[in-house]
Coordinates of C-alpha atoms and ligand atoms in Angstrom, one line a residue:
M1 CA 7.7 4.2 33.5
E2 CA 4.1 6.8 32.9
G3 CA 4.9 9.5 33.8
V4 CA 8.1 9.4 33.7
N5 CA 9.4 13.2 32.4
S6 CA 11.6 12.6 29.0
S7 CA 15.0 13.8 30.2
S8 CA 16.1 11.3 33.3
S9 CA 14.2 8.2 31.0
I10 CA 16.7 9.0 28.2
S11 CA 18.9 9.0 31.5
D12 CA 18.4 6.2 32.4
L13 CA 18.4 4.5 29.2
D14 CA 22.0 6.0 28.7
D15 CA 23.3 4.6 32.5
L16 CA 21.4 0.8 31.0
A17 CA 23.2 0.8 28.0
R18 CA 26.3 1.3 29.4
L19 CA 25.6 -0.9 31.3
L20 CA 25.1 -3.6 28.8
D21 CA 27.7 -1.7 26.4
R22 CA 26.0 -1.5 23.4
P23 CA 24.5 2.5 20.7
R24 CA 21.8 3.8 23.5
L25 CA 18.2 2.6 21.7
N26 CA 17.7 5.8 20.2
I27 CA 14.6 6.6 22.2
E28 CA 14.5 10.4 20.9
R29 CA 11.6 7.7 18.8
K30 CA 10.3 6.2 20.7
R31 CA 6.8 6.5 21.9
S32 CA 4.2 4.8 22.8
F33 CA 0.9 4.5 22.2
D34 CA -2.3 4.5 22.8
E35 CA -5.0 2.0 21.5
R36 CA -5.9 4.7 18.9
S37 CA -5.6 4.1 16.0
F38 CA -2.8 5.5 14.7
S39 CA -4.5 8.3 11.9
E40 CA -7.4 9.7 14.2
M41 CA -4.4 10.1 16.2
G42 CA -2.8 12.4 12.7
I43 CA -0.1 10.9 12.3
F44 CA -0.5 9.2 9.0
D45 CA -0.7 12.3 7.3
N46 CA 2.5 13.4 8.1
V47 CA 4.5 9.8 7.6
N48 CA 2.6 10.0 3.9
S49 CA 3.3 13.6 2.8
P50 CA 4.4 13.1 -0.3
G51 CA 8.1 13.4 -0.6
G52 CA 10.0 14.3 2.5
W53 CA 12.7 12.8 3.5
E54 CA 11.7 13.4 7.0
T55 CA 11.0 10.9 9.2
P56 CA 8.6 13.0 11.0
V57 CA 8.0 13.0 14.7
S58 CA 4.4 11.4 16.2
S59 CA 2.7 13.5 18.7
A60 CA 1.6 9.8 20.5
R61 CA 2.1 10.3 24.7
N62 CA 6.2 10.1 25.4
S63 CA 6.3 6.8 28.0
F64 CA 9.1 3.7 26.6
E65 CA 8.9 1.0 28.4
P66 CA 11.2 -1.3 27.3
H67 CA 10.3 -5.2 27.6
P68 CA 11.9 -6.8 29.3
M69 CA 13.0 -9.0 25.9
V70 CA 14.2 -6.2 23.7
A71 CA 17.5 -5.9 25.0
E72 CA 17.6 -9.7 24.7
A73 CA 16.6 -9.4 21.1
W74 CA 19.2 -6.8 20.9
D75 CA 22.7 -8.9 22.0
A76 CA 21.6 -12.1 20.0
L77 CA 20.5 -9.9 16.7
R78 CA 24.2 -7.9 17.8
R79 CA 25.3 -11.5 18.3
S80 CA 23.9 -12.7 14.3
L81 CA 27.2 -9.6 12.7
V82 CA 28.3 -10.7 10.3
Y83 CA 31.3 -8.6 9.5
F84 CA 33.2 -8.0 5.8
R85 CA 37.6 -6.5 6.5
G86 CA 36.6 -5.4 9.9
Q87 CA 33.1 -3.4 8.8
P88 CA 29.8 -5.1 9.5
V89 CA 28.2 -6.2 5.6
G90 CA 24.9 -8.0 7.3
T91 CA 24.1 -10.7 9.3
I92 CA 24.0 -14.0 9.8
A93 CA 20.1 -16.3 9.4
A94 CA 21.0 -18.4 13.1
Y95 CA 22.9 -18.5 15.6
D96 CA 22.6 -22.1 16.4
H97 CA 24.7 -24.6 17.7
A98 CA 23.0 -27.0 19.3
S99 CA 22.1 -27.1 15.9
E100 CA 24.2 -30.1 14.0
E101 CA 23.3 -29.2 11.3
V102 CA 24.6 -25.5 9.6
L103 CA 24.0 -26.0 6.0
N104 CA 23.2 -22.5 4.9
Y105 CA 22.4 -20.9 8.0
D106 CA 25.5 -19.5 8.7
Q107 CA 24.9 -17.1 6.3
V108 CA 24.1 -14.4 5.3
F109 CA 20.8 -14.4 3.3
V110 CA 18.8 -11.0 1.1
R111 CA 16.0 -11.3 2.3
D112 CA 16.7 -12.0 5.5
F113 CA 19.0 -9.1 6.9
V114 CA 15.8 -6.6 5.3
P115 CA 14.1 -6.9 9.0
S116 CA 17.4 -7.0 11.1
A117 CA 18.3 -3.6 8.4
L118 CA 15.8 -2.1 9.6
A119 CA 15.8 -2.3 12.8
F120 CA 19.5 -1.4 12.9
L121 CA 17.3 1.5 11.1
M122 CA 14.9 2.7 13.2
N123 CA 18.0 2.4 16.0
G124 CA 19.8 4.8 14.6
E125 CA 22.3 2.8 12.9
P126 CA 22.4 3.0 9.1
D127 CA 26.0 2.0 8.3
I128 CA 25.5 -2.2 8.0
V129 CA 22.9 -1.2 5.9
K130 CA 25.3 1.0 3.8
N131 CA 27.9 -1.4 3.8
F132 CA 25.6 -3.8 3.5
L133 CA 24.3 -2.6 -0.1
L134 CA 27.1 -1.6 -0.9
K135 CA 28.9 -5.4 -1.2
T136 CA 26.0 -6.8 -2.4
I137 CA 25.7 -4.4 -5.3
Q138 CA 30.2 -5.8 -6.2
I139 CA 28.9 -9.5 -5.8
Q140 CA 26.1 -8.6 -8.7
G141 CA 28.7 -7.9 -11.0
R142 CA 29.6 -10.9 -10.7
E143 CA 29.6 -13.7 -13.8
K144 CA 26.9 -16.6 -12.7
R145 CA 26.5 -19.2 -14.0
I146 CA 24.6 -22.6 -13.1
D147 CA 26.8 -26.1 -15.0
R148 CA 27.3 -24.4 -18.6
F149 CA 24.4 -21.6 -18.4
K150 CA 25.0 -18.4 -17.7
L151 CA 22.3 -16.3 -15.8
G152 CA 20.8 -13.5 -15.9
E153 CA 24.2 -9.4 -15.5
G154 CA 21.0 -7.8 -12.5
A155 CA 21.0 -10.8 -10.2
M156 CA 21.8 -10.0 -6.7
P157 CA 22.5 -13.5 -4.5
A158 CA 20.0 -15.3 -2.4
S159 CA 23.3 -15.7 0.3
F160 CA 26.2 -14.7 0.6
K161 CA 28.8 -16.2 3.2
V162 CA 32.3 -14.2 4.3
I163 CA 35.3 -16.5 4.3
H164 CA 38.5 -15.6 7.1
D165 CA 42.2 -16.2 6.7
P166 CA 43.3 -16.4 10.6
I167 CA 47.2 -17.0 8.6
K168 CA 46.7 -14.7 5.5
K169 CA 44.5 -12.6 6.8
T170 CA 41.8 -12.9 4.4
D171 CA 38.8 -12.4 3.9
T172 CA 37.0 -13.7 1.2
I173 CA 32.9 -13.3 -0.5
I174 CA 31.3 -16.8 -1.3
A175 CA 27.8 -15.7 -2.8
D176 CA 25.2 -18.2 -3.7
F177 CA 23.0 -17.1 -6.8
G178 CA 21.1 -19.9 -6.7
E179 CA 23.7 -22.3 -7.7
S180 CA 24.7 -23.8 -4.5
A181 CA 20.9 -23.5 -3.5
I182 CA 18.6 -26.3 -2.9
G183 CA 16.6 -27.2 -6.5
R184 CA 19.0 -24.9 -7.9
V185 CA 16.4 -21.4 -7.8
A186 CA 17.7 -18.5 -8.4
P187 CA 15.6 -15.8 -5.3
V188 CA 13.9 -13.6 -7.6
D189 CA 12.9 -11.1 -4.3
S190 CA 16.4 -10.2 -4.1
G191 CA 16.8 -7.8 -6.3
F192 CA 13.5 -5.6 -5.4
W193 CA 15.0 -6.2 -2.0
W194 CA 17.9 -4.9 -2.8
I195 CA 16.3 -1.9 -4.5
I196 CA 12.9 -1.3 -1.3
L197 CA 16.3 -1.3 1.0
L198 CA 17.5 1.2 -0.1
R199 CA 14.8 3.3 -0.1
A200 CA 14.5 2.4 3.2
Y201 CA 17.9 3.7 3.3
T202 CA 17.7 7.0 1.6
K203 CA 14.7 7.8 4.0
S204 CA 15.4 7.0 6.6
T205 CA 18.5 8.7 7.1
G206 CA 17.9 11.9 4.1
D207 CA 21.8 10.7 3.1
T208 CA 19.9 10.8 -1.1
S209 CA 24.1 10.4 -2.3
L210 CA 24.5 7.0 -1.6
A211 CA 21.6 5.6 -3.9
E212 CA 22.9 8.0 -6.6
T213 CA 26.3 6.5 -7.2
P214 CA 26.6 5.0 -9.9
E215 CA 27.5 1.8 -8.1
C216 CA 23.6 2.4 -7.0
Q217 CA 22.1 3.4 -10.0
K218 CA 23.8 1.5 -13.1
G219 CA 22.6 -1.6 -10.2
M220 CA 19.4 -0.7 -10.0
R221 CA 18.9 -0.8 -14.0
L222 CA 20.6 -4.0 -14.1
I223 CA 17.7 -5.6 -12.1
L224 CA 14.8 -4.0 -13.9
S225 CA 16.1 -4.7 -17.1
L226 CA 15.8 -8.8 -16.1
C227 CA 12.1 -8.1 -14.3
L228 CA 11.1 -5.3 -17.5
S229 CA 12.4 -7.2 -20.7
E230 CA 10.2 -8.8 -22.9
G231 CA 9.2 -12.2 -23.9
F232 CA 6.4 -13.9 -24.3
D233 CA 4.2 -12.6 -21.5
T234 CA 0.5 -11.8 -21.6
F235 CA 0.7 -9.9 -18.3
P236 CA 2.0 -7.3 -16.4
T237 CA 2.3 -9.6 -13.6
L238 CA 6.4 -11.8 -13.0
L239 CA 6.4 -15.7 -14.5
C240 CA 8.3 -17.0 -12.0
A241 CA 9.7 -21.0 -11.3
D242 CA 8.8 -22.7 -7.7
G243 CA 10.9 -21.6 -4.6
C244 CA 12.1 -18.9 -6.2
S245 CA 11.7 -16.4 -3.0
M246 CA 10.8 -17.0 1.2
V247 CA 8.8 -19.7 -0.4
D248 CA 12.1 -21.4 -1.6
R249 CA 11.1 -25.0 -1.3
R250 CA 8.7 -26.5 -4.4
M251 CA 5.1 -25.4 -2.4
G252 CA 3.1 -25.1 -5.9
V253 CA 4.0 -21.2 -6.3
Y254 CA 5.2 -21.1 -10.3
G255 CA 3.6 -19.3 -12.0
Y256 CA 2.4 -15.7 -10.6
P257 CA 2.9 -15.7 -6.3
I258 CA 1.8 -12.9 -4.5
E259 CA 4.8 -12.3 -2.9
I260 CA 6.9 -11.4 -5.5
Q261 CA 3.9 -9.9 -7.9
A262 CA 3.8 -7.3 -4.6
L263 CA 7.8 -7.2 -4.1
F264 CA 7.7 -6.3 -8.1
F265 CA 5.5 -3.6 -7.7
M266 CA 6.5 -2.0 -4.8
A267 CA 10.6 -2.6 -6.0
L268 CA 9.2 -0.2 -9.1
R269 CA 7.8 2.4 -7.2
S270 CA 11.3 2.7 -5.1
A271 CA 13.0 2.6 -8.0
M272 CA 10.9 6.0 -9.5
S273 CA 11.4 7.8 -6.2
M274 CA 15.0 6.6 -6.8
L275 CA 16.4 6.9 -10.6
K276 CA 18.3 9.9 -11.3
H277 CA 16.5 11.8 -14.7
D278 CA 19.5 11.3 -17.2
A279 CA 19.4 9.6 -20.1
E280 CA 19.4 6.0 -19.4
G281 CA 17.7 6.3 -15.9
K282 CA 13.9 8.2 -17.4
E283 CA 14.3 5.5 -20.2
F284 CA 14.4 3.0 -17.4
M285 CA 11.0 5.0 -15.3
E286 CA 9.1 5.7 -19.1
R287 CA 9.0 1.6 -18.8
I288 CA 8.6 1.9 -14.9
V289 CA 5.4 4.3 -15.7
K290 CA 3.4 1.3 -17.9
R291 CA 3.9 -1.5 -16.6
L292 CA 3.0 -0.5 -12.8
H293 CA -0.6 0.9 -14.2
A294 CA -0.4 -2.5 -16.1
L295 CA 0.3 -4.6 -12.7
S296 CA -1.8 -2.9 -10.6
F297 CA -5.2 -3.4 -12.3
H298 CA -4.4 -6.8 -12.7
M299 CA -3.4 -7.4 -9.8
R300 CA -6.2 -5.7 -8.4
S301 CA -9.1 -6.9 -11.0
Y302 CA -8.1 -10.2 -11.3
F303 CA -5.9 -11.4 -7.8
W304 CA -8.7 -10.3 -5.3
L305 CA -10.4 -12.6 -3.7
D306 CA -13.8 -12.0 -1.2
F307 CA -17.1 -12.6 -0.9
Q308 CA -18.8 -10.9 -3.7
Q309 CA -15.8 -12.2 -6.3
L310 CA -16.1 -15.9 -4.9
N311 CA -19.5 -15.7 -6.3
D312 CA -18.4 -14.7 -8.8
I313 CA -16.0 -17.2 -10.0
Y314 CA -18.9 -19.6 -8.7
R315 CA -20.7 -18.9 -11.1
Y316 CA -18.6 -18.5 -14.3
K317 CA -18.9 -20.1 -17.4
T318 CA -16.6 -21.5 -19.3
E319 CA -14.3 -21.6 -23.3
E320 CA -15.4 -18.2 -24.0
Y321 CA -14.3 -16.9 -26.8
S322 CA -13.0 -12.9 -28.0
H323 CA -12.7 -10.4 -26.1
T324 CA -16.4 -10.7 -24.5
A325 CA -15.4 -13.3 -22.0
V326 CA -15.9 -12.6 -18.3
N327 CA -14.6 -16.2 -17.3
K328 CA -10.4 -14.3 -19.3
F329 CA -8.5 -17.3 -17.8
N330 CA -10.8 -20.1 -18.4
V331 CA -11.8 -21.3 -14.8
I332 CA -13.8 -23.7 -14.0
P333 CA -15.6 -23.3 -11.1
D334 CA -15.6 -27.1 -10.3
S335 CA -11.9 -26.2 -9.7
I336 CA -11.7 -24.6 -6.5
P337 CA -11.1 -25.8 -3.0
E338 CA -13.7 -26.4 -0.4
W339 CA -11.8 -24.8 2.1
V340 CA -11.7 -21.0 0.3
F341 CA -16.4 -21.5 0.8
D342 CA -15.2 -21.1 5.3
F343 CA -13.1 -19.5 5.3
M344 CA -14.0 -16.5 3.3
P345 CA -15.9 -14.1 5.2
L346 CA -18.7 -11.3 4.2
R347 CA -16.4 -8.7 5.6
G348 CA -13.1 -9.2 4.5
G349 CA -10.9 -10.4 1.1
Y350 CA -7.4 -10.9 0.2
F351 CA -5.1 -11.4 -2.9
I352 CA -4.5 -15.6 -2.9
G353 CA -1.1 -16.5 -4.4
N354 CA -1.6 -17.4 -8.0
V355 CA -3.4 -16.4 -11.6
S356 CA -2.2 -17.7 -14.4
P357 CA -4.4 -19.8 -17.1
A358 CA -7.5 -22.3 -15.7
R359 CA -5.5 -22.3 -13.1
M360 CA -5.8 -20.2 -9.7
D361 CA -4.1 -20.9 -5.9
F362 CA -6.9 -19.5 -3.7
R363 CA -4.5 -20.0 -0.5
W364 CA -4.1 -17.1 1.2
F365 CA 0.5 -15.9 1.8
A366 CA 1.2 -13.7 4.3
L367 CA 4.6 -12.0 3.0
G368 CA 2.4 -11.2 -0.8
N369 CA -0.2 -9.2 1.2
C370 CA 0.9 -7.4 3.8
V371 CA 3.5 -5.8 1.1
A372 CA 0.5 -4.8 -0.8
I373 CA -0.9 -3.3 1.5
L374 CA 2.6 -0.8 2.5
A375 CA 3.2 -0.6 -1.6
S376 CA -0.1 0.4 -2.1
L377 CA -1.0 -2.1 -4.8
A378 CA -4.5 -3.1 -2.5
T379 CA -6.4 0.1 -3.1
P380 CA -7.6 1.3 1.0
E381 CA -10.7 -0.4 0.1
Q382 CA -8.9 -3.9 -0.5
S383 CA -6.4 -3.3 2.1
A384 CA -8.6 -2.7 4.8
A385 CA -10.4 -5.4 3.6
I386 CA -7.5 -7.5 4.2
M387 CA -6.9 -6.5 7.8
D388 CA -11.0 -6.8 8.2
L389 CA -10.4 -11.3 6.9
I390 CA -6.7 -11.3 9.5
E391 CA -9.6 -10.2 13.0
E392 CA -12.8 -12.3 10.6
R393 CA -10.1 -16.0 10.1
W394 CA -8.1 -14.8 13.9
E395 CA -7.8 -18.9 14.8
E396 CA -6.0 -19.8 11.4
L397 CA -4.0 -16.9 10.4
V398 CA -2.3 -16.0 13.4
G399 CA -3.2 -19.0 16.4
E400 CA -0.9 -18.9 18.3
M401 CA 2.2 -18.2 17.3
P402 CA 2.1 -14.7 14.4
V403 CA 2.0 -15.4 11.6
K404 CA 1.3 -18.4 8.7
I405 CA 3.0 -18.1 6.4
C406 CA 0.0 -19.4 4.6
H407 CA -3.1 -20.5 5.0
P408 CA -3.7 -23.8 4.0
A409 CA -1.8 -26.6 4.5
I410 CA -1.9 -28.6 2.1
E411 CA -2.3 -32.5 2.8
S412 CA -1.8 -36.4 1.6
H413 CA -2.6 -36.9 -3.0
E414 CA -2.2 -33.0 -3.4
W415 CA 0.9 -32.5 -0.8
R416 CA 2.4 -35.4 -2.9
I417 CA 2.1 -34.1 -6.0
V418 CA 2.6 -30.3 -5.4
T419 CA 5.6 -30.3 -2.9
G420 CA 7.2 -33.8 -4.8
C421 CA 6.8 -35.1 -0.9
D422 CA 8.5 -33.1 -0.1
P423 CA 9.4 -34.4 3.8
K424 CA 9.5 -30.7 5.4
N425 CA 7.1 -28.9 3.8
T426 CA 4.0 -31.8 5.0
L427 CA 0.9 -30.9 6.5
W428 CA 0.7 -27.8 8.8
S429 CA 5.0 -27.6 8.7
Y430 CA 7.8 -25.0 8.1
H431 CA 6.6 -23.8 3.8
N432 CA 3.1 -25.8 4.3
G433 CA 1.2 -23.3 6.5
G434 CA 3.6 -23.5 9.1
S435 CA 4.0 -19.8 11.5
W436 CA 6.6 -17.6 10.8
P437 CA 7.3 -15.4 13.8
V438 CA 9.4 -13.0 11.4
L439 CA 6.2 -12.3 9.8
L440 CA 5.3 -9.8 12.6
W441 CA 6.6 -6.7 11.7
L442 CA 5.6 -7.3 8.0
L443 CA 1.5 -8.3 10.2
T444 CA 3.3 -4.6 12.1
A445 CA 3.8 -2.2 9.6
A446 CA 0.5 -3.3 7.3
C447 CA -1.4 -3.0 10.9
I448 CA -0.2 0.9 11.1
K449 CA -1.2 1.7 8.2
T450 CA -4.2 0.7 8.0
G451 CA -4.8 2.7 11.6
R452 CA -5.7 -0.8 13.2
P453 CA -3.0 -0.6 15.9
Q454 CA -4.1 -3.2 18.1
I455 CA -3.8 -5.7 15.5
A456 CA -0.6 -5.9 15.2
R457 CA -0.4 -5.9 20.3
R458 CA -2.4 -8.5 20.3
A459 CA 0.5 -10.0 18.0
I460 CA 3.1 -8.8 19.5
D461 CA 2.2 -10.7 22.7
L462 CA 1.5 -13.6 21.7
A463 CA 4.9 -13.7 20.0
E464 CA 6.3 -12.2 23.6
A465 CA 5.0 -15.1 25.2
R466 CA 6.7 -17.7 23.2
L467 CA 9.6 -16.1 21.4
L468 CA 12.7 -15.8 24.0
K469 CA 11.4 -18.9 26.3
D470 CA 11.4 -21.1 23.0
G471 CA 14.8 -19.6 22.6
W472 CA 14.3 -16.6 18.9
P473 CA 12.7 -20.4 16.6
E474 CA 12.6 -20.2 13.2
Y475 CA 9.0 -21.8 12.3
Y476 CA 6.3 -22.7 14.5
D477 CA 3.9 -26.3 12.9
G478 CA 0.9 -27.3 14.4
K479 CA -2.8 -25.8 12.9
S480 CA -2.5 -23.6 15.5
G481 CA 1.0 -23.2 16.2
R482 CA 1.9 -23.8 19.0
F483 CA 4.5 -26.0 18.0
I484 CA 8.0 -25.4 17.9
G485 CA 8.9 -26.2 14.8
K486 CA 10.0 -30.3 14.0
Q487 CA 14.1 -29.0 12.1
A488 CA 13.2 -25.2 13.0
R489 CA 16.8 -23.0 13.9
K490 CA 17.5 -21.2 17.2
F491 CA 18.2 -18.0 17.5
Q492 CA 16.8 -17.5 14.2
T493 CA 18.1 -14.5 13.7
W494 CA 14.7 -13.4 11.2
S495 CA 12.8 -13.9 13.8
I496 CA 14.5 -12.2 16.5
A497 CA 14.4 -8.9 14.5
G498 CA 11.2 -9.3 13.5
Y499 CA 10.3 -8.6 16.9
L500 CA 12.2 -5.6 17.3
V501 CA 10.5 -4.3 13.7
A502 CA 7.8 -4.8 15.1
K503 CA 8.2 -3.0 18.2
M504 CA 10.3 -0.2 16.8
L505 CA 7.1 0.6 14.2
L506 CA 4.3 -0.2 17.4
E507 CA 6.7 2.5 20.3
D508 CA 6.7 5.1 17.6
P509 CA 4.3 4.2 13.9
S510 CA 6.5 8.1 12.3
H511 CA 9.2 4.8 11.0
L512 CA 7.3 3.3 8.7
G513 CA 7.4 5.8 6.5
M514 CA 10.7 4.6 5.4
I515 CA 9.3 0.5 4.2
S516 CA 5.7 2.0 3.2
L517 CA 4.4 4.4 -0.2
E518 CA 1.7 5.6 -0.2
E519 CA -0.9 5.7 -2.9
D520 CA -0.2 6.8 -6.7
K521 CA -2.8 8.7 -8.1
Q522 CA -1.5 6.9 -11.3
T523 CA -2.2 4.2 -11.0
K524 CA -5.8 4.4 -9.5
P525 CA -8.1 2.9 -12.2
V526 CA -10.3 0.4 -9.4
I527 CA -12.9 -0.6 -10.4
K528 CA -14.7 -4.3 -9.4
R529 CA -14.2 -6.6 -11.4
S530 CA -17.6 -7.7 -12.4
Y531 CA -18.0 -3.9 -13.1
S532 CA -14.3 -4.1 -15.4
W533 CA -15.3 -7.2 -17.4
T534 CA -18.5 -5.8 -18.7
Ligands
LIG1 C1 15.1 -21.1 4.6 C2 13.2 -20.6 4.6 C3 13.7 -19.3 3.5 C4 15.6 -18.3 4.4 C5 16.6 -19.1 5.0 C6 17.4 -18.4 5.8 O1 15.3 -21.7 3.4 O2 13.0 -21.0 3.9 O3 13.7 -17.8 3.4 O4 15.8 -17.5 2.8 O5 16.0 -20.4 4.8 O6 17.3 -18.3 7.1

């Protein structure tokens, strides 16, 4: 359809939408990208202009060519809608009739709904997102217990289910805060995603009234109270149990996992832009500013790994005492795994999985690194280095299906000790080095932010070769992600929505504004670790 003028393509689309019996895709926002980088096209400055609620329009050539998979994906996404008293309030995790075990995949997961929400926002359908935000904030207000222990007031559910009673004609919601989840872990990420989504809604619609409601203000404050509370911590990072986020089974991510730290940072910054400047709001803003300052310093200094840092750690002295210590956490160089020396390219770097006393988890995690780019937790140099690493280690991190949840997988004795012999998380499967199509949207957003759309294009091409044909699997297995996952659901909603969001972001990079935060000059003290320690 290249060269067709925009008015005729709009009416073609209207007809197509009518035929497909669903609202027209919001094509005013859909623009193609030609393989130049977005920063080159001057879009960046617009997207990231501070303060403005408007989503600016890109200047790219207008040639909207929907891939046949896009229409299929929208149909599948709409089939996954969940209604409460006639209103759509979310999407179920998987609409897989073939699967014998439903488990909890018939529920609306907070984290899974995020890509669905972004797809609806990008398509000019914000109501479902508003309904979801309001419904979950109501659920947050409930009392939650695990056995006899009462959970913090601010905790957000991992998921909820709507029960329809056709006889009484009533709808009721049952929520899970971890009290039914495998392993009984509370989802630390849910509250953060909720705040991030509230900002995305506000940014995308320009409607500040939702975020300003007493309910949303209180909801944010409760989440913040939980994660900003003082305890015995010596670090500004958030201490977590294993399995408290997307990786929701025991995988050795306890401690200070990168996924949570990056989401924590992004949620704090998002809340800053939405808290009211009243007495309560101001008190939280002060606490947030202090925490952001310490958190960004800690992450940028101690979680960052590149060739130089690796070499520094390799040469660490141990058992150092007092403030002059270089090896502050007493990491023993012998604990550095062999693989990381081969994996680390000369060009590139990443935030490692975890840092705590005498323990560095050198694994690379996709979600945490992409969110770090989007939230500007990574400095521009670090963001560029993360993308360099993805390019340099494409076979390992993307392979045949984007994107590996983490790299590398753990095996044998280590797998037994770390996972507790988990048969779902075997070598290169599921959370243990499996490939998750949902992560495509995060990779695409990170690519656009760093001005590397061609990387996203390459990843989307890989997904387009398989996803629809394979029935939108939840995850793929194998070293290069070639096999549909052992226990993967089909028609997994976030695989579908993740693809749509990736496509829409690439077609109209101005959507990035709703999910990206520009660098905050106040949190800028980027000192290379080796210097900061002297
Ligand atoms: C699995 C995933 C989790 C996801 C849920 C629903 O438990 O590990 O991240 O939210 O399925 O899709």
